[in-house]
XYZ file of N, CA and C in Angstrom:
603
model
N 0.834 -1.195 0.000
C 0.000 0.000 0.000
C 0.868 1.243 0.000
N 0.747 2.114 -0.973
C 1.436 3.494 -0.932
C 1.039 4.254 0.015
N 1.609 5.013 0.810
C 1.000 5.888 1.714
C 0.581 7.235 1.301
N 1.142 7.249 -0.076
C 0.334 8.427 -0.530
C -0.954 8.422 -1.177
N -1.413 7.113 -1.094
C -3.091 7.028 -1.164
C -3.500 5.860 -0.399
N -3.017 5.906 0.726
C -3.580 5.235 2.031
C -4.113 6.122 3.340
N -5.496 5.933 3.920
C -5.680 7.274 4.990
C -6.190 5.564 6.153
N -6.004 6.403 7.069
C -5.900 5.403 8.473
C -7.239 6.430 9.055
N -8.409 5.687 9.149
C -9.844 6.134 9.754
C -9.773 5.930 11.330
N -9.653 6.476 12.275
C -9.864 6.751 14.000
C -11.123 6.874 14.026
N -11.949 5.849 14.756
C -13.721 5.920 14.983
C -13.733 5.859 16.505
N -13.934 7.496 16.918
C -14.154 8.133 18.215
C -13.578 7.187 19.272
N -12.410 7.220 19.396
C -11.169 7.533 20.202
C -11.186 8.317 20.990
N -12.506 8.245 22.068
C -13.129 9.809 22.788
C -12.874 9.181 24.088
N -13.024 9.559 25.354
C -12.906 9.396 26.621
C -13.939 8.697 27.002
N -15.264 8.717 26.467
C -16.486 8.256 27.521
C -15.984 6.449 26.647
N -15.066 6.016 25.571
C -15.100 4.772 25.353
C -13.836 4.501 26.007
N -12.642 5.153 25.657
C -11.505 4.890 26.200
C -10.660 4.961 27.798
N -10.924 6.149 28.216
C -10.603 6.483 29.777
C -11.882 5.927 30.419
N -10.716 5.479 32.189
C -11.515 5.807 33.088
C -12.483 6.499 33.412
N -13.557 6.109 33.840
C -14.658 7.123 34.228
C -15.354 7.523 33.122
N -15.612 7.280 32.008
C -15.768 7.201 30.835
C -17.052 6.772 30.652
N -18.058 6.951 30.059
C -19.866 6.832 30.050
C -20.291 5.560 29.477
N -19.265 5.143 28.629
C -18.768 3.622 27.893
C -18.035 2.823 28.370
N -17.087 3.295 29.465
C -15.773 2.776 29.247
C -15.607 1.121 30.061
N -16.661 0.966 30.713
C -16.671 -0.216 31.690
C -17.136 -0.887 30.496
N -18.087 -1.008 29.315
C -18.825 -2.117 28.867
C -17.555 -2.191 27.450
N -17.088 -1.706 27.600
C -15.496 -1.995 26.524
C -14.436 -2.243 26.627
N -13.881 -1.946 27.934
C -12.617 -2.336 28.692
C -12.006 -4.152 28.509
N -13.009 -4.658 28.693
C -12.864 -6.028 28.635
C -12.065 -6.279 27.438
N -12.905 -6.221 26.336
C -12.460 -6.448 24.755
C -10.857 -5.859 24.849
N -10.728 -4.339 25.161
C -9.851 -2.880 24.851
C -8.732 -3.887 25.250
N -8.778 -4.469 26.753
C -7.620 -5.419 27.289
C -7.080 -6.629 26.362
N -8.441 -7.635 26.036
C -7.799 -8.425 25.556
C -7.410 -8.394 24.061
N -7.700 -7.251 23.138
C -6.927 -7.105 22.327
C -5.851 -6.051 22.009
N -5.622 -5.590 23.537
C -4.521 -4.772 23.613
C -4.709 -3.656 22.523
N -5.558 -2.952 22.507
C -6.695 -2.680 21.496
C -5.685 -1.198 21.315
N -5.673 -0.413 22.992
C -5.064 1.376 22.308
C -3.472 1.024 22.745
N -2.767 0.398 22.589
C -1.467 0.499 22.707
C -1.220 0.055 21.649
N -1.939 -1.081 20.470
C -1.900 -1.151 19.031
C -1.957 -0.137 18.236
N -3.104 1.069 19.156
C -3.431 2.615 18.466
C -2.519 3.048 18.191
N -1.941 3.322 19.272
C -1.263 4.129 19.804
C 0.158 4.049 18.430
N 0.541 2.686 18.765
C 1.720 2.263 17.802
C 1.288 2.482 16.137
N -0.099 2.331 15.504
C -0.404 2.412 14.829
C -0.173 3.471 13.817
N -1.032 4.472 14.792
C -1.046 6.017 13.876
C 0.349 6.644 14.512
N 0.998 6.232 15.403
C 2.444 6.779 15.464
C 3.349 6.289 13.899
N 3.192 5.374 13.856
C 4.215 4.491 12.794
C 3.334 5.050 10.775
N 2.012 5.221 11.333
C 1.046 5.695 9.937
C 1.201 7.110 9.558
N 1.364 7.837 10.418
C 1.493 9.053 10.343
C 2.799 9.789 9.854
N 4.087 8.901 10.410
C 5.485 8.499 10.202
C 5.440 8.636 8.605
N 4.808 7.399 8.025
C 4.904 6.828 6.938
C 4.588 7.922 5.790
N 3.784 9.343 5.869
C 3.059 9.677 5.347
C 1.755 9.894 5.000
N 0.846 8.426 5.800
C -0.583 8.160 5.137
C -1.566 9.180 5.936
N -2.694 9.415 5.172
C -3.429 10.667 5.623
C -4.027 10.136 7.212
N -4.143 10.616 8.123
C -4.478 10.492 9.321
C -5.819 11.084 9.683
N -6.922 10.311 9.478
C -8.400 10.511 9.828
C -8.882 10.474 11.208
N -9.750 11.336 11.967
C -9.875 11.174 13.127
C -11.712 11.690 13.181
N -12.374 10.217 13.266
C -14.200 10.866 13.349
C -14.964 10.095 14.970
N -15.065 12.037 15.391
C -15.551 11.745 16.743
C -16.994 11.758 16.410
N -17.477 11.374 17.856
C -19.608 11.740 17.686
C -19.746 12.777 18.800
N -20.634 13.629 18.504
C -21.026 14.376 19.667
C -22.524 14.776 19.372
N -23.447 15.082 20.411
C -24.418 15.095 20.516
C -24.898 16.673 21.284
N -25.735 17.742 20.870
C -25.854 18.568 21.597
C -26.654 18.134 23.152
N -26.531 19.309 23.859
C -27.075 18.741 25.313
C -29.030 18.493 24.749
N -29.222 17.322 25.443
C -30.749 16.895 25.253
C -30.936 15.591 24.187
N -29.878 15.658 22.844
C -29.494 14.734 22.061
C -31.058 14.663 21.216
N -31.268 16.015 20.387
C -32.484 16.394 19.601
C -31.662 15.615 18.425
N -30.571 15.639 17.809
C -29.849 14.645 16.316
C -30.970 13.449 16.952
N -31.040 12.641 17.997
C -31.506 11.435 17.966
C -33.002 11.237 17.829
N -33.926 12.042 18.682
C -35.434 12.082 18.834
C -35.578 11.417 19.920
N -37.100 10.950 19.918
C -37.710 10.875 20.908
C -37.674 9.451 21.017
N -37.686 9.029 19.940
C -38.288 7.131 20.177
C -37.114 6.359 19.662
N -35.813 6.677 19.965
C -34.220 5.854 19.882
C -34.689 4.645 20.618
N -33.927 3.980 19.416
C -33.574 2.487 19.949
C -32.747 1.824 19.804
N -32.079 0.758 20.355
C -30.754 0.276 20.188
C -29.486 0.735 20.480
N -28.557 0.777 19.644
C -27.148 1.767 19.722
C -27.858 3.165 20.197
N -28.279 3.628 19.720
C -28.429 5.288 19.997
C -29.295 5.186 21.450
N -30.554 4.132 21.306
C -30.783 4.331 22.970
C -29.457 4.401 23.824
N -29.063 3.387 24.116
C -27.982 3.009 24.435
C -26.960 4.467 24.736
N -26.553 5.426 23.913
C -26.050 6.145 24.362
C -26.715 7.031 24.728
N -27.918 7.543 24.713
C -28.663 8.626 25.742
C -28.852 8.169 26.846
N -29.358 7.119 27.266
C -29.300 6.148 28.454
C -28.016 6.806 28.967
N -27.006 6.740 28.644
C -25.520 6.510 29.420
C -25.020 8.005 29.375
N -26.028 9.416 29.281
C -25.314 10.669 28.513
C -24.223 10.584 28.245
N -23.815 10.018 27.149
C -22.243 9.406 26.664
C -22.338 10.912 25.557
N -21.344 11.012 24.896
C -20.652 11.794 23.760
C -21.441 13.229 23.677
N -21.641 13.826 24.857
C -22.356 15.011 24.641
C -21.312 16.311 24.793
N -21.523 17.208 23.668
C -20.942 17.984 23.111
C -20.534 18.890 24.358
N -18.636 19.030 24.217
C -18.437 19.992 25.240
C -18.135 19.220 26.575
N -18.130 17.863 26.561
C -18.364 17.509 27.778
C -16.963 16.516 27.693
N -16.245 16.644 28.831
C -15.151 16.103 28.873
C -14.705 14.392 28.271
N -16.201 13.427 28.373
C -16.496 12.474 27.651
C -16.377 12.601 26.152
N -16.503 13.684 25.336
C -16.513 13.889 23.952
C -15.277 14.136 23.381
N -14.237 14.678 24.315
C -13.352 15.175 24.406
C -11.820 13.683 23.651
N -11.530 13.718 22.761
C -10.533 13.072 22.630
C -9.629 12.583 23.562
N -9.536 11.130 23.902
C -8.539 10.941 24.944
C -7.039 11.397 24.850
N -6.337 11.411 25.451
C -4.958 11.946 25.343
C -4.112 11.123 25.074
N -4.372 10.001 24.590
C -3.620 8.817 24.501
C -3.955 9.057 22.584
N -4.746 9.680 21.864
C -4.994 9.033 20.475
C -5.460 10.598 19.981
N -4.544 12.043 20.382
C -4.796 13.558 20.454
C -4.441 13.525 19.153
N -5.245 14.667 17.706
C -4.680 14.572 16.856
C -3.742 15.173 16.781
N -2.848 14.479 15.800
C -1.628 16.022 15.449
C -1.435 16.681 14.785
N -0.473 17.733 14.534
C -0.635 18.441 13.256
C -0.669 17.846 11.806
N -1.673 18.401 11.057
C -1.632 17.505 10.036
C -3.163 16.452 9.384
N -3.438 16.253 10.845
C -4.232 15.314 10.943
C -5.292 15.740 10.487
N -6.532 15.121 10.401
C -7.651 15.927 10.285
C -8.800 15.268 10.696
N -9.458 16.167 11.562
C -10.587 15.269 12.119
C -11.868 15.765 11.209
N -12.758 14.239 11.345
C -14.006 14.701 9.997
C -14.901 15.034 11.480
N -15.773 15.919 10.933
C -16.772 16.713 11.661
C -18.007 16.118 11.331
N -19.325 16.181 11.946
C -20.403 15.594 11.640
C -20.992 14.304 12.000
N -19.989 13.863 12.866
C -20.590 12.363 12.651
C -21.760 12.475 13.893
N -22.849 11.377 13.780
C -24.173 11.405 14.840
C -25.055 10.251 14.592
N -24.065 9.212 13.507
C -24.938 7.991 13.622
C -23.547 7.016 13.834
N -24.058 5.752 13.378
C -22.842 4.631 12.836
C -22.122 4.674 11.803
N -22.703 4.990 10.655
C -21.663 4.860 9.375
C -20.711 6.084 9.322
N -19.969 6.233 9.464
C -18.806 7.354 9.253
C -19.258 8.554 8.186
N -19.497 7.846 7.002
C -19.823 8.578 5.625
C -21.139 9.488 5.914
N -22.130 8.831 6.593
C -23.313 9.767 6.638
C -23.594 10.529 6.778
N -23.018 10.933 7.500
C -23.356 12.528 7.710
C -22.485 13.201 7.267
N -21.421 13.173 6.857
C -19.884 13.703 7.044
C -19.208 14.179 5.614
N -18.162 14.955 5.509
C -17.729 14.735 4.401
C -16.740 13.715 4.259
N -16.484 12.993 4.953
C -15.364 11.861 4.758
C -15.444 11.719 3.429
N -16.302 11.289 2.870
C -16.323 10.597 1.099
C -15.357 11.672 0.147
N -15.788 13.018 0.434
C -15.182 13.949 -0.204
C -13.676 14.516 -0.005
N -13.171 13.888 1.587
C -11.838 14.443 1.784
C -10.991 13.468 1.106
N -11.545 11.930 1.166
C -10.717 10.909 0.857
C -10.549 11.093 -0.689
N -11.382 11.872 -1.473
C -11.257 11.789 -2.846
C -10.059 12.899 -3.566
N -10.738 14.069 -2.429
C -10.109 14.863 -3.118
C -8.658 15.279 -2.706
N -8.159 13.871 -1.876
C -6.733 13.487 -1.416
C -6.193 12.797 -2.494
N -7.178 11.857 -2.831
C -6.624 10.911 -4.190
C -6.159 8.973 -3.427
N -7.144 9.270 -2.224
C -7.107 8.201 -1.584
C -8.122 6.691 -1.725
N -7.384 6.109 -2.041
C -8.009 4.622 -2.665
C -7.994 3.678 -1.442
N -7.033 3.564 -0.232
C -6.845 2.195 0.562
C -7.340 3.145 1.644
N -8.106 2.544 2.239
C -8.945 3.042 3.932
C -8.726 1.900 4.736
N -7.584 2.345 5.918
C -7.852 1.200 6.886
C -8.329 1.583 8.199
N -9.221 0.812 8.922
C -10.474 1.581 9.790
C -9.502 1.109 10.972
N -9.903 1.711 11.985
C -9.491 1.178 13.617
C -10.776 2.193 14.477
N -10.880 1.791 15.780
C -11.940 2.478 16.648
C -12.993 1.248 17.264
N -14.273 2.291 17.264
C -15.318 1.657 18.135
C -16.685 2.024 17.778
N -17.650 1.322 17.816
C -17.510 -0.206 18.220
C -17.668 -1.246 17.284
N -16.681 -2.528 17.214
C -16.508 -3.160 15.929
C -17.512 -3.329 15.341
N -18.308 -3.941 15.818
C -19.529 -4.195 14.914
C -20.446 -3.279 14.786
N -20.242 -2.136 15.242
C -21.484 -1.270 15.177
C -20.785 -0.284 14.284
N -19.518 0.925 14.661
C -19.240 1.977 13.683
C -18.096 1.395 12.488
N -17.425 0.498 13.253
C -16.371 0.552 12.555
C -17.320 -0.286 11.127
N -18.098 -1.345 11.664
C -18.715 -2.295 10.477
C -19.455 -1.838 9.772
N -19.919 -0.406 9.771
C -21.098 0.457 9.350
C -20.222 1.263 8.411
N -19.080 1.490 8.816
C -17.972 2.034 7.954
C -17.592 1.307 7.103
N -17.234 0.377 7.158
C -16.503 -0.417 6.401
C -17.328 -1.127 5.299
N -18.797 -1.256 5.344
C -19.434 -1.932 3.987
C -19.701 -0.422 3.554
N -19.713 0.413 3.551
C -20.104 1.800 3.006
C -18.954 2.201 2.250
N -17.478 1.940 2.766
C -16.759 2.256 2.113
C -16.315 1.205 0.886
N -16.375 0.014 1.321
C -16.410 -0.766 0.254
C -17.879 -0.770 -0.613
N -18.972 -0.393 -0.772
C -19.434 -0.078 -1.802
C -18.891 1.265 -3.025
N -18.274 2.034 -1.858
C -18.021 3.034 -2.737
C -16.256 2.882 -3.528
N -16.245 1.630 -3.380
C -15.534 1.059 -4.058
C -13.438 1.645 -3.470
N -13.834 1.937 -2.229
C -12.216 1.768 -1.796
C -11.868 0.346 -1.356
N -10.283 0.312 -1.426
C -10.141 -1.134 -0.746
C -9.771 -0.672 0.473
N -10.451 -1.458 1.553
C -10.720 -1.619 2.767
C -9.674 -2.371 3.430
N -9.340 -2.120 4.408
C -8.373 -2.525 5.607
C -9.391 -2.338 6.890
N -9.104 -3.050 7.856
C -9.999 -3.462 9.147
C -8.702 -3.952 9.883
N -8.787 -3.010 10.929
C -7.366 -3.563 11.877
C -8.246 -4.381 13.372
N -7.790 -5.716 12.981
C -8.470 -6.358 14.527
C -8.248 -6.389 15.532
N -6.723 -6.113 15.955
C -6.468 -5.702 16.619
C -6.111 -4.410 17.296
N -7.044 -3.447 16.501
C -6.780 -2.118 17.250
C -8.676 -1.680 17.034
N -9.758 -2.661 17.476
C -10.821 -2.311 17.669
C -11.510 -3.371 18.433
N -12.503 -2.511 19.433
C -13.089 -2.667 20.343
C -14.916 -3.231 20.340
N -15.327 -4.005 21.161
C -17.221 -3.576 21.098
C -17.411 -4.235 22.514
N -18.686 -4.865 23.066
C -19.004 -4.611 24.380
C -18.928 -6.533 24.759
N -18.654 -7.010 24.015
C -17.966 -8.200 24.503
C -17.253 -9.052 23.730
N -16.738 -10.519 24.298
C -15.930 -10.989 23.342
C -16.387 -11.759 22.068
N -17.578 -12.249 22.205
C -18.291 -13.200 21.229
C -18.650 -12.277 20.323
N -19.051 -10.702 20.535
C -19.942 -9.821 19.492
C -18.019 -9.570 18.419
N -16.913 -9.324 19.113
C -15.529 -8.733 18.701
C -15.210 -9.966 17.891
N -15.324 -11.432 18.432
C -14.990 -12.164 17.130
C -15.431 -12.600 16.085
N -17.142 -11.916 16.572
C -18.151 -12.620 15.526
C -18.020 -11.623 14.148
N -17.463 -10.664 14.017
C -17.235 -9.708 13.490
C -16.249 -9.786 12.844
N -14.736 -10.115 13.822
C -13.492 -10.029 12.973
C -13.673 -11.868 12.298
N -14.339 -12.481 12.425
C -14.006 -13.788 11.818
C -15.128 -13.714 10.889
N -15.926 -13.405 10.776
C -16.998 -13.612 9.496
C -17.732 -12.337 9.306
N -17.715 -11.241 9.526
C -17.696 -9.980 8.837
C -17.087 -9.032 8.253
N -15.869 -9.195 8.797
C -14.547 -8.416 8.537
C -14.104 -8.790 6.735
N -13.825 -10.269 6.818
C -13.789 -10.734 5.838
C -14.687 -10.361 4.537
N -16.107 -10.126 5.027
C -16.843 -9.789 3.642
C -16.890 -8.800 2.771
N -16.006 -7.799 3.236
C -16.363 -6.500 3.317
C -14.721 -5.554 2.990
N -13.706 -6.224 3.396
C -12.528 -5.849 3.772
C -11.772 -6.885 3.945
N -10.322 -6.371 4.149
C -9.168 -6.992 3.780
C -8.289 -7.193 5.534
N -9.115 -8.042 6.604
C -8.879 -7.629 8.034
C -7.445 -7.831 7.750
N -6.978 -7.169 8.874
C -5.520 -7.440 9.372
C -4.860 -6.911 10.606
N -4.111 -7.344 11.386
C -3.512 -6.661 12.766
C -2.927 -5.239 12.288
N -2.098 -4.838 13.437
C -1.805 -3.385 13.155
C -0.453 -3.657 12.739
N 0.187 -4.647 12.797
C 1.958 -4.679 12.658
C 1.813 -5.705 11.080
N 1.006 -6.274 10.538
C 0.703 -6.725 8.668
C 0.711 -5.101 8.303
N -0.350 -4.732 8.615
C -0.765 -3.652 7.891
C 0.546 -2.697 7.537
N 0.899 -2.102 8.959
C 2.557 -0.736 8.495
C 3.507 -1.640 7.983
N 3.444 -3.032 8.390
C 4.120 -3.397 6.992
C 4.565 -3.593 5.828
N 2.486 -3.760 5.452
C 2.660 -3.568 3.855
C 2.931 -2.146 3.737
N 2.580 -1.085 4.388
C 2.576 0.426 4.312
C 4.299 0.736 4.099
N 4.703 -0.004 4.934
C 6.608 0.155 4.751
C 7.352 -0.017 3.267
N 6.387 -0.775 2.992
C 7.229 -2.060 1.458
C 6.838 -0.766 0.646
N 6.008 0.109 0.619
C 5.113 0.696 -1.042
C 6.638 1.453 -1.151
């Protein structure tokens, strides 16, 4: 993979999933541990960013009351009003300090569902970079990152899925995902295949 048309996607890398005390952070921790999930990050976009490849960073935030969602949420989105998780301004929304962007970087604005693309201009930054290979990392596997990842493979990028640098709320939902969804959709791989092939271009 060339890194000059490879971008590395961050799916909210925010505090209420990652830190302590965090509005998420107990029903993800489990997974985060056993796949050594942000110290893969961490090494990841240190070594991606190194390389050249564009450095994507898409948080969620919600104004106070969470009117983006309505009245009759269900599922994922219940789920985070239940928990006032990712509300705008609020130290939970706030990028952890472990995965801060850097110069350079660019965080996509807009996001307020699962799929990355929806709301957002992601589709349009990646193009008008001249970027063809998207490899996803974040949370939660099966919910944003997997919502990302068939969206982007319709729109015809080739897809990367790092399994070991993503998270969801237990272990059966994290493998049911990286072993027979990952695959359909994308090209899975750990974080140390991947800057590999990124090394060779």
């Amino acid at each position: 993979m060339n890194p000059s048309t490879t971008a590395l996607l961050l799916i909210e890398y925010q505090n209420d999933f990652v830190s302590d005390g965090g509005a998420q952070h107990d029903a993800v921790s489990n997974v985060m541990a056993q796949t050594k999930m942000l110290a893969n990050s961490k090494t990841l976009v240190e070594a991606a960013r190194k390389s050249g490849a564009t450095i994507l960073h898409a948080p969620i935030s919600f104004a106070d009351g969470y009117p983006e969602i309505g009245t009759d949420a269900y599922g994922i989105l219940a789920g985070i009003v239940a928990a006032k998780a990712f509300r705008k301004g609020s130290w939970g929304a706030e990028f952890a300090p472990e995965m801060m962007p850097a110069t350079g970087d660019i965080v996509v604005e807009g996001k307020r569902g699962l799929d990355c693309f929806a709301s957002t201009n992601l589709d349009f930054i990646l193009r008008q970079r001249g970027i063809t290979n998207l490899a996803i990392a974040g949370f939660l596997t099966n919910c944003c990152v997997e919502s990302t990842m068939r969206s982007a493979y319709e729109r015809g990028y080739d897809v990367v899925t790092l399994t070991d640098c993503t998270a969801t709320l237990s272990p059966e939902e994290q493998q049911a995902s990286v072993a027979k969804n990952f695959p359909m959709f994308s090209r899975p791989m750990t974080h140390d295949v991947f800057l590999n092939a990124l090394s060779r271009a």
